Tab-separated table of C-alpha atoms and ligand atoms in Angstrom:
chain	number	residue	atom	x	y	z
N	1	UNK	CA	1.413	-6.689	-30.355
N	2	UNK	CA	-0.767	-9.381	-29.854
N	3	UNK	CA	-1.717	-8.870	-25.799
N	4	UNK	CA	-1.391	-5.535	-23.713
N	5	UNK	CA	-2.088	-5.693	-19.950
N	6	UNK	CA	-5.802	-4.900	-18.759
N	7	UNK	CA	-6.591	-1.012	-18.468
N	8	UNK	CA	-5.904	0.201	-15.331
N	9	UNK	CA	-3.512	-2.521	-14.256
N	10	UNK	CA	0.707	-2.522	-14.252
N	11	UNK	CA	3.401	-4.794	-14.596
N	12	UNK	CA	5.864	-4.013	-12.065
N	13	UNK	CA	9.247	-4.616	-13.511
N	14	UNK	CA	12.823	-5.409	-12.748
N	15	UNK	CA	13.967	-2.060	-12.828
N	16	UNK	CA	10.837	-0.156	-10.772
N	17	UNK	CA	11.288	-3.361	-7.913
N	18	UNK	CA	13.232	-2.042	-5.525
N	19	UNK	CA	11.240	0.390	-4.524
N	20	UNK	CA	8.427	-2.502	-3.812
N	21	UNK	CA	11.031	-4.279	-1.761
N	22	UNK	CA	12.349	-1.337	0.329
N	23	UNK	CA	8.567	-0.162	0.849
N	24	UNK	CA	7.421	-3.702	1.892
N	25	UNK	CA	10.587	-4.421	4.604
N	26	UNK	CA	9.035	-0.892	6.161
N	27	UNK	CA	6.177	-2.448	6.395
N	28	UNK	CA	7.418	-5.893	7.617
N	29	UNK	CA	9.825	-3.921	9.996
N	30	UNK	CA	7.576	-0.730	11.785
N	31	UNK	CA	4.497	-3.919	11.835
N	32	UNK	CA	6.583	-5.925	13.798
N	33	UNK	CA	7.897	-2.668	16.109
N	34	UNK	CA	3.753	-1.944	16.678
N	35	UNK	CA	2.424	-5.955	17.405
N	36	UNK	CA	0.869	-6.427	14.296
N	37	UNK	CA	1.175	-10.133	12.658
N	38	UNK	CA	0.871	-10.544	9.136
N	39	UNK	CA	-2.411	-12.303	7.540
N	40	UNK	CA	-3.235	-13.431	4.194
N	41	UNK	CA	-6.603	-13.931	2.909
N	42	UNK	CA	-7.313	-14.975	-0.637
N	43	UNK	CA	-7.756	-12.389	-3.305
N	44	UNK	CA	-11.162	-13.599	-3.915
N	45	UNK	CA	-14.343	-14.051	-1.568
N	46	UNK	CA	-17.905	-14.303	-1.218
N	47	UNK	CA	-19.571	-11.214	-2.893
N	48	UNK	CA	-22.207	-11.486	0.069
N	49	UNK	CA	-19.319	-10.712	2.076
N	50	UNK	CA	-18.555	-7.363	0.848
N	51	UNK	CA	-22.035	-6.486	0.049
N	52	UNK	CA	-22.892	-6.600	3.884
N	53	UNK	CA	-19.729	-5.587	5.031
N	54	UNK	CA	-18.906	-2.602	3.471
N	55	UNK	CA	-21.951	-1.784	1.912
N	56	UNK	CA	-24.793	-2.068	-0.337
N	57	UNK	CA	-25.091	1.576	-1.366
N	58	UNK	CA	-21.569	2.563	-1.782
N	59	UNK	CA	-19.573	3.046	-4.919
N	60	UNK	CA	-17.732	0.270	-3.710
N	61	UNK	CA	-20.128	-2.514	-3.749
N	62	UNK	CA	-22.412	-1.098	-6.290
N	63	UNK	CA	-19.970	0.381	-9.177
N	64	UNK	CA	-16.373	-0.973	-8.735
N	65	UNK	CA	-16.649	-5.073	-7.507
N	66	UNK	CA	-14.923	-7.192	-9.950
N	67	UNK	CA	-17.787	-10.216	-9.594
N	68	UNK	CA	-18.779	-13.163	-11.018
N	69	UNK	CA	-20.115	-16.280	-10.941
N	70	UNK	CA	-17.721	-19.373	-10.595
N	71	UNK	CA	-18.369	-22.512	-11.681
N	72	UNK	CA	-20.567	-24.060	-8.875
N	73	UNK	CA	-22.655	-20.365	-9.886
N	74	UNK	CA	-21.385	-19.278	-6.503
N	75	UNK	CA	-21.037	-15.324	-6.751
N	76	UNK	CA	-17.393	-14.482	-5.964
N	77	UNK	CA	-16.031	-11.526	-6.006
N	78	UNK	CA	-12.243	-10.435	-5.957
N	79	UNK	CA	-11.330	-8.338	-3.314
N	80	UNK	CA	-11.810	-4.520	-3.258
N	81	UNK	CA	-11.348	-4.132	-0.196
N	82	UNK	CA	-9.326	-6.197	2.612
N	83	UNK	CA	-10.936	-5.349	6.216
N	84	UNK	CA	-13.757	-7.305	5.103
N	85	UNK	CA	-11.651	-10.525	4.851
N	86	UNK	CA	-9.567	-9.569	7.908
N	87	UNK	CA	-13.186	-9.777	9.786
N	88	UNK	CA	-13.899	-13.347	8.016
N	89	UNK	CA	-10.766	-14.796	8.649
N	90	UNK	CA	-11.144	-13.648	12.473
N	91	UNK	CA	-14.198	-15.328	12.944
N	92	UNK	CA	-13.939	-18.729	10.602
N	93	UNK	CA	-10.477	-19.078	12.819
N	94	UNK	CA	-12.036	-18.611	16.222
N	95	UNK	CA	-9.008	-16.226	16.594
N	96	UNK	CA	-11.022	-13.783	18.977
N	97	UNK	CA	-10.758	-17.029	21.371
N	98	UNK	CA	-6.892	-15.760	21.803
N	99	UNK	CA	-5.596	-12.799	24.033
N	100	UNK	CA	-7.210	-9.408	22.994
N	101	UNK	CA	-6.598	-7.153	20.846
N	102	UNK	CA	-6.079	-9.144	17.622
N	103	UNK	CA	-3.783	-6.739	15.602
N	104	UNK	CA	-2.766	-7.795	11.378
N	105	UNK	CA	-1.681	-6.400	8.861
N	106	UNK	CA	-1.678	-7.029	5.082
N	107	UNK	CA	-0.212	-6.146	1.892
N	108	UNK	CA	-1.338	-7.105	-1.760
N	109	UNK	CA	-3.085	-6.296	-4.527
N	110	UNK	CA	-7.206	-4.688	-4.375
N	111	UNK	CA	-9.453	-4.833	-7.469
N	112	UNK	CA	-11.250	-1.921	-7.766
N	113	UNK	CA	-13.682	-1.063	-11.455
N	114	UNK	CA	-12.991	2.445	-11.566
N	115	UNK	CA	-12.415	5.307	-14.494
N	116	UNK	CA	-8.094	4.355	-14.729
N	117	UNK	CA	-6.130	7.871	-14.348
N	118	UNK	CA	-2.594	8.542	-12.296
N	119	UNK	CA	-2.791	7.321	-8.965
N	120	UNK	CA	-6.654	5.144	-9.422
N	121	UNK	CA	-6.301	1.658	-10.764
N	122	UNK	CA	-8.065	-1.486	-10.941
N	123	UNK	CA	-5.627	-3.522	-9.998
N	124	UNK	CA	-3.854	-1.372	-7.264
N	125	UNK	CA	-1.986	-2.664	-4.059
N	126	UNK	CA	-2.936	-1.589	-0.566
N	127	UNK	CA	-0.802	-2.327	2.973
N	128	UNK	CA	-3.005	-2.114	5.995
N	129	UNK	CA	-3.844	-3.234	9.691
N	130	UNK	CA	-6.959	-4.267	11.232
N	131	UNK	CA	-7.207	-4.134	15.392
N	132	UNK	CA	-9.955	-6.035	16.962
N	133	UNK	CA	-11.064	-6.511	20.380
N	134	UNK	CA	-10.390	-3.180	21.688
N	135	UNK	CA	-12.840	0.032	21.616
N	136	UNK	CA	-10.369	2.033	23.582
N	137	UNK	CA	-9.443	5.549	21.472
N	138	UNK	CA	-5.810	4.561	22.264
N	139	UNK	CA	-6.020	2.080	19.838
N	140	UNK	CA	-7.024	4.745	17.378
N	141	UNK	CA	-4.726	6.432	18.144
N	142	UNK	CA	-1.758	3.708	17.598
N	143	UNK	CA	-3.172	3.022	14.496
N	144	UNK	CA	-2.762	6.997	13.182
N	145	UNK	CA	0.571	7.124	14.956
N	146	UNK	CA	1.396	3.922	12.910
N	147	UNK	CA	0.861	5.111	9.584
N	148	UNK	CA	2.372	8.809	10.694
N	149	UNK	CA	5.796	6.856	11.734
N	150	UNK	CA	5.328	4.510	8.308
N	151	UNK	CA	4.861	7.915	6.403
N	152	UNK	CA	8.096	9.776	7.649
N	153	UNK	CA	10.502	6.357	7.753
N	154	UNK	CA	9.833	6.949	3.835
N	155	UNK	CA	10.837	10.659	4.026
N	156	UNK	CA	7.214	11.675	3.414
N	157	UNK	CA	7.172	14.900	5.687
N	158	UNK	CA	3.840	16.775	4.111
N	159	UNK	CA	1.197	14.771	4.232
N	160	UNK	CA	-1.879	16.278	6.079
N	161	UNK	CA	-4.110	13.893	8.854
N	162	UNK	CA	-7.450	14.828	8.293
N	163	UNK	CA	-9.908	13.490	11.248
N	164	UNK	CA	-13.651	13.161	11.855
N	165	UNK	CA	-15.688	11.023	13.902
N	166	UNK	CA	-18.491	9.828	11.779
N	167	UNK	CA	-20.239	8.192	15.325
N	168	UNK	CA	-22.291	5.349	15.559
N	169	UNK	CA	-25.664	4.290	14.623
N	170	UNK	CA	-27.554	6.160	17.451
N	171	UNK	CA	-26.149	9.530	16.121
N	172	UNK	CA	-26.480	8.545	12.740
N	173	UNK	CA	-29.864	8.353	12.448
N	174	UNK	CA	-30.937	11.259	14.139
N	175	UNK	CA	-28.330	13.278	11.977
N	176	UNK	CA	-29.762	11.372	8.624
N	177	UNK	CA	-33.470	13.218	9.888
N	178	UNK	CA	-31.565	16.571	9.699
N	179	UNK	CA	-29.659	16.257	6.589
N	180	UNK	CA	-32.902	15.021	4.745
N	181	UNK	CA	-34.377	17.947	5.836
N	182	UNK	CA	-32.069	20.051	4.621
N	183	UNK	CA	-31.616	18.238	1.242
N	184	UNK	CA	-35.432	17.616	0.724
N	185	UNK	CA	-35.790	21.329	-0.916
N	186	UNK	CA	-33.119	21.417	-2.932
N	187	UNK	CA	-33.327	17.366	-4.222
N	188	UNK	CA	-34.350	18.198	-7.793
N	189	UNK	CA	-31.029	19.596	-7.968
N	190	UNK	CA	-28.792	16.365	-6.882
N	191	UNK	CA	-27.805	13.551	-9.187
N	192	UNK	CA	-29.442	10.708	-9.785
N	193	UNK	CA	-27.389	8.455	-7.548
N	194	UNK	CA	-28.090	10.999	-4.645
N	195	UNK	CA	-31.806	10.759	-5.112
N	196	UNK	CA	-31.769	7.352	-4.336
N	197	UNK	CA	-29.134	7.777	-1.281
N	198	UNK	CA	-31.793	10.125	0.034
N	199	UNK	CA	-34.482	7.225	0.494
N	200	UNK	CA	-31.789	4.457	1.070
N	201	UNK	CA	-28.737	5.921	2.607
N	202	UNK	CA	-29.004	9.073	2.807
N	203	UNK	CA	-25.286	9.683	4.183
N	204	UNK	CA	-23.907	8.958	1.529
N	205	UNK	CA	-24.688	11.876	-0.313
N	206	UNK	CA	-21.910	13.775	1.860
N	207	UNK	CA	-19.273	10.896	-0.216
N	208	UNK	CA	-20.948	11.693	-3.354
N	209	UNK	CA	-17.763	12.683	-6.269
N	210	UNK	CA	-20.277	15.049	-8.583
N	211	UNK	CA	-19.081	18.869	-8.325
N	212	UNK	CA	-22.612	19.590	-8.486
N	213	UNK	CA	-23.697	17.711	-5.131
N	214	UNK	CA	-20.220	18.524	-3.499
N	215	UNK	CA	-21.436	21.923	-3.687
N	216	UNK	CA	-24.936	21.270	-2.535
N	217	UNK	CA	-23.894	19.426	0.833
N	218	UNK	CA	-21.392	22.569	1.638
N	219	UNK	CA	-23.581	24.341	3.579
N	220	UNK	CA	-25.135	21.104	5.353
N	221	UNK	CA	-25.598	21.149	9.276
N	222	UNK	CA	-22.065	18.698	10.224
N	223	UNK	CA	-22.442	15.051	11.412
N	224	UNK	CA	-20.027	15.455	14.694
N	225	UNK	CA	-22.347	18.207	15.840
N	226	UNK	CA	-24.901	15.566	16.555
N	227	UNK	CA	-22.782	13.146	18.185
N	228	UNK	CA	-24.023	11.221	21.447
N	229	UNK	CA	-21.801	11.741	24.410
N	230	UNK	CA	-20.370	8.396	24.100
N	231	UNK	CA	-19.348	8.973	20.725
N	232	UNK	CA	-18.621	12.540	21.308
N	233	UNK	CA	-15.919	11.297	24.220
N	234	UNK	CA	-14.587	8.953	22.561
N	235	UNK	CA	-13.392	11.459	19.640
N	236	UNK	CA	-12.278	14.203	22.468
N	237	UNK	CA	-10.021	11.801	23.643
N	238	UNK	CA	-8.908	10.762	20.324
N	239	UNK	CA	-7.666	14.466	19.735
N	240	UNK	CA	-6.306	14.627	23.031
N	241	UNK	CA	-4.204	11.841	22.846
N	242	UNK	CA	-2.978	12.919	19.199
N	243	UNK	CA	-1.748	16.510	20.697
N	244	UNK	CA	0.150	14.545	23.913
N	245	UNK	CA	1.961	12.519	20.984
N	246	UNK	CA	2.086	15.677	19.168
N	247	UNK	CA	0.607	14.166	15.526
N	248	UNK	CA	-0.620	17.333	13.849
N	249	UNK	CA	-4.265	16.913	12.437
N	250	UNK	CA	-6.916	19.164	10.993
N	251	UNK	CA	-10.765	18.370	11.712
N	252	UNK	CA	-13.186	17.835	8.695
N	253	UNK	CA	-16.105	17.130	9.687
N	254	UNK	CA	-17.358	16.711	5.765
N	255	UNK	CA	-15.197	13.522	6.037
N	256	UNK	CA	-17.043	10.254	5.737
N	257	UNK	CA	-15.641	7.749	3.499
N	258	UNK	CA	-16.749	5.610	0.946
N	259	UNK	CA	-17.135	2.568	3.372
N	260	UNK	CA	-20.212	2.376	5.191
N	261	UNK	CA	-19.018	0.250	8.285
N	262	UNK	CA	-17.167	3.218	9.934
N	263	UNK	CA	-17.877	4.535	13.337
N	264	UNK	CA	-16.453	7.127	15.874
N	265	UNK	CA	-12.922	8.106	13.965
N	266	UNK	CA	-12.783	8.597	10.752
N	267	UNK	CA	-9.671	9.521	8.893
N	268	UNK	CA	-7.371	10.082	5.848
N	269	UNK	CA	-3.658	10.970	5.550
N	270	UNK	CA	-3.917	13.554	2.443
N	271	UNK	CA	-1.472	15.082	-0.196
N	272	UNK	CA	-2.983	18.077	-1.700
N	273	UNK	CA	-1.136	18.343	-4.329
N	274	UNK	CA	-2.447	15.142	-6.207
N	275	UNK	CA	-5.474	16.451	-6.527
N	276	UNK	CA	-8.600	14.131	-6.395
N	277	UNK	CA	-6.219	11.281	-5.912
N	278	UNK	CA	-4.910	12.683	-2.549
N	279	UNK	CA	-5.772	10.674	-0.177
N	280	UNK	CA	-2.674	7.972	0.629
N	281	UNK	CA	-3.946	6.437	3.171
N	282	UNK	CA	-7.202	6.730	5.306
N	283	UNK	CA	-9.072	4.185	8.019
N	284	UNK	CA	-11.418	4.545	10.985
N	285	UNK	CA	-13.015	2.532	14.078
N	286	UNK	CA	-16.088	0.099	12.552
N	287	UNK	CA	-17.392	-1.039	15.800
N	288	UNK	CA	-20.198	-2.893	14.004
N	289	UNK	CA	-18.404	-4.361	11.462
N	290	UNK	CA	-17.495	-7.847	13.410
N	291	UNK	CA	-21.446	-8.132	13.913
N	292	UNK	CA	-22.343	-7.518	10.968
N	293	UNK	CA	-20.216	-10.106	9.443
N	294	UNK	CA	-22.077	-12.401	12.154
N	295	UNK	CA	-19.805	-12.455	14.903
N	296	UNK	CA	-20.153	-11.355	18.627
N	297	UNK	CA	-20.039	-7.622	18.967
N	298	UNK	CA	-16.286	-6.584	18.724
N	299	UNK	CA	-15.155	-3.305	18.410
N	300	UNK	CA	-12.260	-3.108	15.835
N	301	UNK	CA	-9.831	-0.041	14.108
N	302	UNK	CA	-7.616	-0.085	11.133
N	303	UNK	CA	-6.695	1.517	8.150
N	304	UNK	CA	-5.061	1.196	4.599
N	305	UNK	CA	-2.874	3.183	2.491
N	306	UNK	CA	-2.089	2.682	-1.251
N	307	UNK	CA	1.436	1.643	-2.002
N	308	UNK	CA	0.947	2.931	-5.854
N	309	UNK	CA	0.389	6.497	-4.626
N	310	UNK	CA	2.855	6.197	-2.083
N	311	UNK	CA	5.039	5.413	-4.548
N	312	UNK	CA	3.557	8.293	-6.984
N	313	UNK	CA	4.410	10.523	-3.639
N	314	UNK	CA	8.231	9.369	-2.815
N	315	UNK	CA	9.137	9.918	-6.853
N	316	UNK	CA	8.157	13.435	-6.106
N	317	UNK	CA	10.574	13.566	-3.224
N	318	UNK	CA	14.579	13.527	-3.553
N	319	UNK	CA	14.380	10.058	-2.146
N	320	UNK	CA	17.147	8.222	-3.948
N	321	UNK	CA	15.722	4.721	-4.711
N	322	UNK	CA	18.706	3.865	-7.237
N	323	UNK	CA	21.162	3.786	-4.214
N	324	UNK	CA	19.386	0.981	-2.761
N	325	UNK	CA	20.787	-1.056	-5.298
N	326	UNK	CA	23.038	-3.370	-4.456
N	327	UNK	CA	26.129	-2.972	-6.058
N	328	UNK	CA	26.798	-5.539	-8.714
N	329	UNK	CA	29.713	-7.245	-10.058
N	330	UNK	CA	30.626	-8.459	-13.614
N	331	UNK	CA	32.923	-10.900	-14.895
N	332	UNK	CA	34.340	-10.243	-18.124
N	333	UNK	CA	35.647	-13.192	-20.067
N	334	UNK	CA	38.934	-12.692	-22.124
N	335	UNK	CA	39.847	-15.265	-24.103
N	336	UNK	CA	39.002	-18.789	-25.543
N	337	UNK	CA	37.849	-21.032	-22.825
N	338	UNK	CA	37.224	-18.898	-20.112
N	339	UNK	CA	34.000	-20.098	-19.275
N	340	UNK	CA	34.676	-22.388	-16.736
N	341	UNK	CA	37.193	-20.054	-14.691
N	342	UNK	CA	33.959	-17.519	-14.778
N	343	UNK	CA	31.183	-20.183	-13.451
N	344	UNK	CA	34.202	-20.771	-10.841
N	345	UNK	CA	34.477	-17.197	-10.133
N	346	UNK	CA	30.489	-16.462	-10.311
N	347	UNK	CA	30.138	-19.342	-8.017
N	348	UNK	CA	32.545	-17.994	-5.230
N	349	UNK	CA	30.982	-14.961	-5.204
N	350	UNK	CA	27.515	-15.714	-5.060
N	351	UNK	CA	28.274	-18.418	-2.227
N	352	UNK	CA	29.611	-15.010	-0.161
N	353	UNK	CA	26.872	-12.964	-1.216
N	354	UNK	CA	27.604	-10.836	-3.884
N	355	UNK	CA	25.673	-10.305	-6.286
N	356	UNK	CA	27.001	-10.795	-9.891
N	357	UNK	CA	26.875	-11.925	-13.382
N	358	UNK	CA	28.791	-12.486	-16.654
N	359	UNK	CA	28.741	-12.567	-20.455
N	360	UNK	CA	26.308	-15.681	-21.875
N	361	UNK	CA	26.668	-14.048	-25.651
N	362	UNK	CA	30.438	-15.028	-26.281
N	363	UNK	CA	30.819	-10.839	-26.542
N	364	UNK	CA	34.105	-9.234	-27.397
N	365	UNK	CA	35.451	-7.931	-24.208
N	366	UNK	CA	34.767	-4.417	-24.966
N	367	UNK	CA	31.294	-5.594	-25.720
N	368	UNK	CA	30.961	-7.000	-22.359
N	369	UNK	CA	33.034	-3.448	-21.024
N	370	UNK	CA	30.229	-1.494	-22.839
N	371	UNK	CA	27.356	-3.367	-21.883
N	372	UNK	CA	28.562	-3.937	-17.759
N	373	UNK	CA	28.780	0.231	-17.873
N	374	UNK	CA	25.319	0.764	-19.271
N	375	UNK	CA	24.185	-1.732	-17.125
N	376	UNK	CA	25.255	-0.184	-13.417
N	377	UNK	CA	27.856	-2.553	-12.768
N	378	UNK	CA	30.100	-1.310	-10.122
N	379	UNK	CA	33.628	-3.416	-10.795
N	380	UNK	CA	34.536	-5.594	-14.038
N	381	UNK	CA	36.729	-8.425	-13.067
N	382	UNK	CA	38.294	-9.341	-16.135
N	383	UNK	CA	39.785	-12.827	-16.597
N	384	UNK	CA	42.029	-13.607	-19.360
N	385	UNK	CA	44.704	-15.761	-20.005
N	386	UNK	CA	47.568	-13.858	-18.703
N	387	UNK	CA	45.876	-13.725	-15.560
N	388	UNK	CA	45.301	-17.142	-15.326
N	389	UNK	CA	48.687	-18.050	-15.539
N	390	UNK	CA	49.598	-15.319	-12.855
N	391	UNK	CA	46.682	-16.377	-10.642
N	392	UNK	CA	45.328	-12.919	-10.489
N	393	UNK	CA	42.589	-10.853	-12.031
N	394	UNK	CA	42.020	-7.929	-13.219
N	395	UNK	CA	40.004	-5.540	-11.350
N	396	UNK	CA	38.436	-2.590	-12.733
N	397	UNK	CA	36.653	0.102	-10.757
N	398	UNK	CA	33.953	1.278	-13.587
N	399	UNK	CA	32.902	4.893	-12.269
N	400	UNK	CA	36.820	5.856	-11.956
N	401	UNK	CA	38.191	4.064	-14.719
N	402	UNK	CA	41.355	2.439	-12.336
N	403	UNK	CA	42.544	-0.928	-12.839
N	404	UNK	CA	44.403	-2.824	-10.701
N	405	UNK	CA	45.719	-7.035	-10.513
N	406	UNK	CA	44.485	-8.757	-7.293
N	407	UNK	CA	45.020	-12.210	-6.095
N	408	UNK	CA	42.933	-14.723	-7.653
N	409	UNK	CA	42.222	-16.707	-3.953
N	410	UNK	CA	41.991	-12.928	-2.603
N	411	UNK	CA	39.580	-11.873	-4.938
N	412	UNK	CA	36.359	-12.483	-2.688
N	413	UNK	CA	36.857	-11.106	0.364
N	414	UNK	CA	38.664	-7.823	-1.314
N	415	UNK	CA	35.493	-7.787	-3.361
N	416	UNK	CA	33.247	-8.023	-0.509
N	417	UNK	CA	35.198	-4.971	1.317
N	418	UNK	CA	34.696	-2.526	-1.691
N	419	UNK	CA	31.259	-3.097	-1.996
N	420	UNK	CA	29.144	-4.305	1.132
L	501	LIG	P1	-10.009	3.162	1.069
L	501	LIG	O1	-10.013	4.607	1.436
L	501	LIG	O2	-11.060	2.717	0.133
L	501	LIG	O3	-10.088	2.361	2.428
L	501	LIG	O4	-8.607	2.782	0.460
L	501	LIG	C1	-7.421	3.046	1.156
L	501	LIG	C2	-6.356	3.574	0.211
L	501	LIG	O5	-6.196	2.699	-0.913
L	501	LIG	C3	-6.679	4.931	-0.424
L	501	LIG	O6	-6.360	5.979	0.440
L	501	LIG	C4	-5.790	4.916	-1.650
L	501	LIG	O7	-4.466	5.281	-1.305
L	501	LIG	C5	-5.796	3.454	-2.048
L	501	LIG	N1	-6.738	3.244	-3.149
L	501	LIG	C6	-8.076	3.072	-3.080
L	501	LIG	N2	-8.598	2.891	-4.304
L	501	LIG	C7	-7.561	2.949	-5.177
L	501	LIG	C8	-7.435	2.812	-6.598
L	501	LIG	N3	-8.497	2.573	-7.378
L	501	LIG	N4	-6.202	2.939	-7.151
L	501	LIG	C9	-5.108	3.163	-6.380
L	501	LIG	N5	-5.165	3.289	-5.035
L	501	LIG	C10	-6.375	3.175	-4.447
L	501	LIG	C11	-10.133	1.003	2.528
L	501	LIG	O8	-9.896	0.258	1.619
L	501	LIG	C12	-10.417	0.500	3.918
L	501	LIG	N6	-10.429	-0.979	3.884
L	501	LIG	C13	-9.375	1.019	4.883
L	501	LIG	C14	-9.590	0.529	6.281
L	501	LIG	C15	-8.949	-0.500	6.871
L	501	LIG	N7	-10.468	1.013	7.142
L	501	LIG	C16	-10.386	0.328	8.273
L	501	LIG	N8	-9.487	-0.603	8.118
């Protein structure tokens, strides 16, 4: 084989697209239910945009960006993220000139330059919203309830909400003086990467994946214990609001994210059972984040949740995604020159919807019986000769084996009623 596709990437094929298609009308449907419009930003952007908006000192930015220099030597980089471009395409459209809150969503494809293994890609596909304009913890809250409702309409019942507030800039840096004091005895022992978090960024080191600093930061005084009382109200309420819509959560207050432009709320929808990979979906408030991208100060909220994992998560459900198949009809040719009564008959069929197909490889009719069966047809309408003169066909039911003759001008809508 000449070509193979790039590690860590996946051709999605005919036979694994359904689920894609069921997955995306959720998200088209419970989107337009919540007041979310869809927005598309290009897969690529300016690496400057990433580096300030998410974050010079995460894994993110500094490990995993796909960049490179196009031909004008502009740096570009393609998109690991989406919130980012949500925030650009906000303020290059003026669109926080219309009524407040702004609420997307997006789905597509993320490029990510991370070790490949089941459920981490580079080439992976997130769905997600983005809420600006509103700082309001109800807005939080929509969003959680959001991805809660998007998580059971696909029969996922065990997935675990796990919620922090990670506060804001104020609280941040007079938490960052405790945690370097508790770090700066033991900082021989932390990894390379967390010695420079220390002097740069030195919250970080709570995101850090090493077993070894994981264990380090277990003991380590928690961020929402130092929260300011705005921030510290703001996540009461959060949790209040969660228990009157009666979303189950568990605090964790080691949770920070790999993002830097969180603040307040911070959260991820988990399933323990995959492990390192468990984390389907996760978000937070970045009231910064607008700023920082150069705009006025706008608070914003959103989240994202990987459609591969989800994916990954329903297959270990009973979910049945084959019986979202339509149901499929095949027209068996039998006899010399039956080609034209089949375009006929494909023709009528497709012009009322049904979805259908017939021999192109001049196949004996059991060869077309044989391959319609292995190929989940539901009926065989056979058209021969005899029928022709009779004006009928032949209809056969392929899961019970029964046969019967039915009008050829009645064919369609009797077709329709089996099967639709
Ligand atoms: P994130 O936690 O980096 O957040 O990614 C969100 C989700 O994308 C993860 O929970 C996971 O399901 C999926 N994901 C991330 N990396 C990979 C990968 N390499 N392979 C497969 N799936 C992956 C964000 O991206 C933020 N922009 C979310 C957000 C939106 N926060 C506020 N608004």
């Amino acid at each position: 084989m000449l070509f193979k596709a790039p590690r860590g990437t996946h051709d999605v094929l005919p036979s694994e697209v359904e689920r894609w298609h069921y997955i995306e009308e959720v998200i088209r449907k419970i989107c337009q239910e919540y007041g979310y419009g869809e927005i598309r930003t290009p897969l690529f952007e300016q690496t400057e945009l990433f580096a300030r908006g998410v974050g010079e000192s995460t894994d993110i930015v500094g490990k995993e960006m796909y960049s490179f220099k196009d031909r004008g030597q502009r740096s570009m980089t393609l998109r690991p993220e989406c919130t980012a471009s949500v925030v650009r395409a906000f303020l290059e459209h003026k669109l926080f000139n219309d009524a407040q809150p702004s609420k997307f969503y997006y789905q597509g494809p993320m490029f990510r330059y991370d070790r490949p293994q089941a459920g981490r890609y580079r080439q992976f596909h997130q769905f997600g919203v983005e809420a600006f304009g509103s700082g309001s913890p109800a807005l939080d809250v929509e969003v959680l309830a959001l991805c809660d409702d998007f998580f059971t309409r696909l029969g996922l019942h065990d997935l675990r909400l796990e919620i922090n507030s990670v506060g804001c800039p104020l609280c941040r840096s007079a938490y960052s003086k405790i945690l370097m004091e508790y770090c700066r005895d033991r900082l021989s022992e932390f990894c390379t990467d967390c010695r420079v978090r220390y002097e740069h960024n030195p919250l970080r080191i709570l995101d850090c994946k090493s077993e070894k600093c994981a264990g380090l930061v277990e003991a380590a005084p928690f961020l929402a214990k130092s929260l300011c009382d705005e921030c510290s109200e703001h996540f009461d309420r959060v949790l209040e609001l969660l228990n009157c819509l009666d979303l189950k959560f568990h605090l964790n207050y080691k949770l920070v994210r790999g993002l830097d432009y969180y603040t307040k709320t911070a959260f991820e929808f988990m399933l323990p059972e995959f492990g390192s990979q468990g984390s389907l979906g996760g978000g937070g408030r970045y009231d910064n984040l607008v700023e920082t991208c150069g705009g006025a100060p706008t608070p914003g909220v959103g989240m994202a949740i990987g459609i591969e994992r989800v994916i990954l998560a329903i297959e270990k459900t009973d979910f049945d995604f084959a019986a979202l198949r339509p149901k499929k009809i095949y027209v068996a040719l039998a006899g010399k020159d039956m080609i034209k009564e089949g375009l006929l008959l494909l023709q009528d069929l497709r012009e009322n919807g049904v979805s259908s197909d017939m021999d192109f490889l001049g196949r004996s009719l059991k060869g077309q019986m044989r391959f319609a069966d292995r190929s989940g047809f539901s009926f065989v309408l056979i058209l021969g000769e005899q029928e022709l003169k009779e004006g009928v066909v032949t209809v056969r039911e392929m899961k019970s084996g029964q046969q019967e003759e039915i009008l050829r001008r009645e064919i369609v809508p009797q077709i329709k009623a089996r099967i639709l």
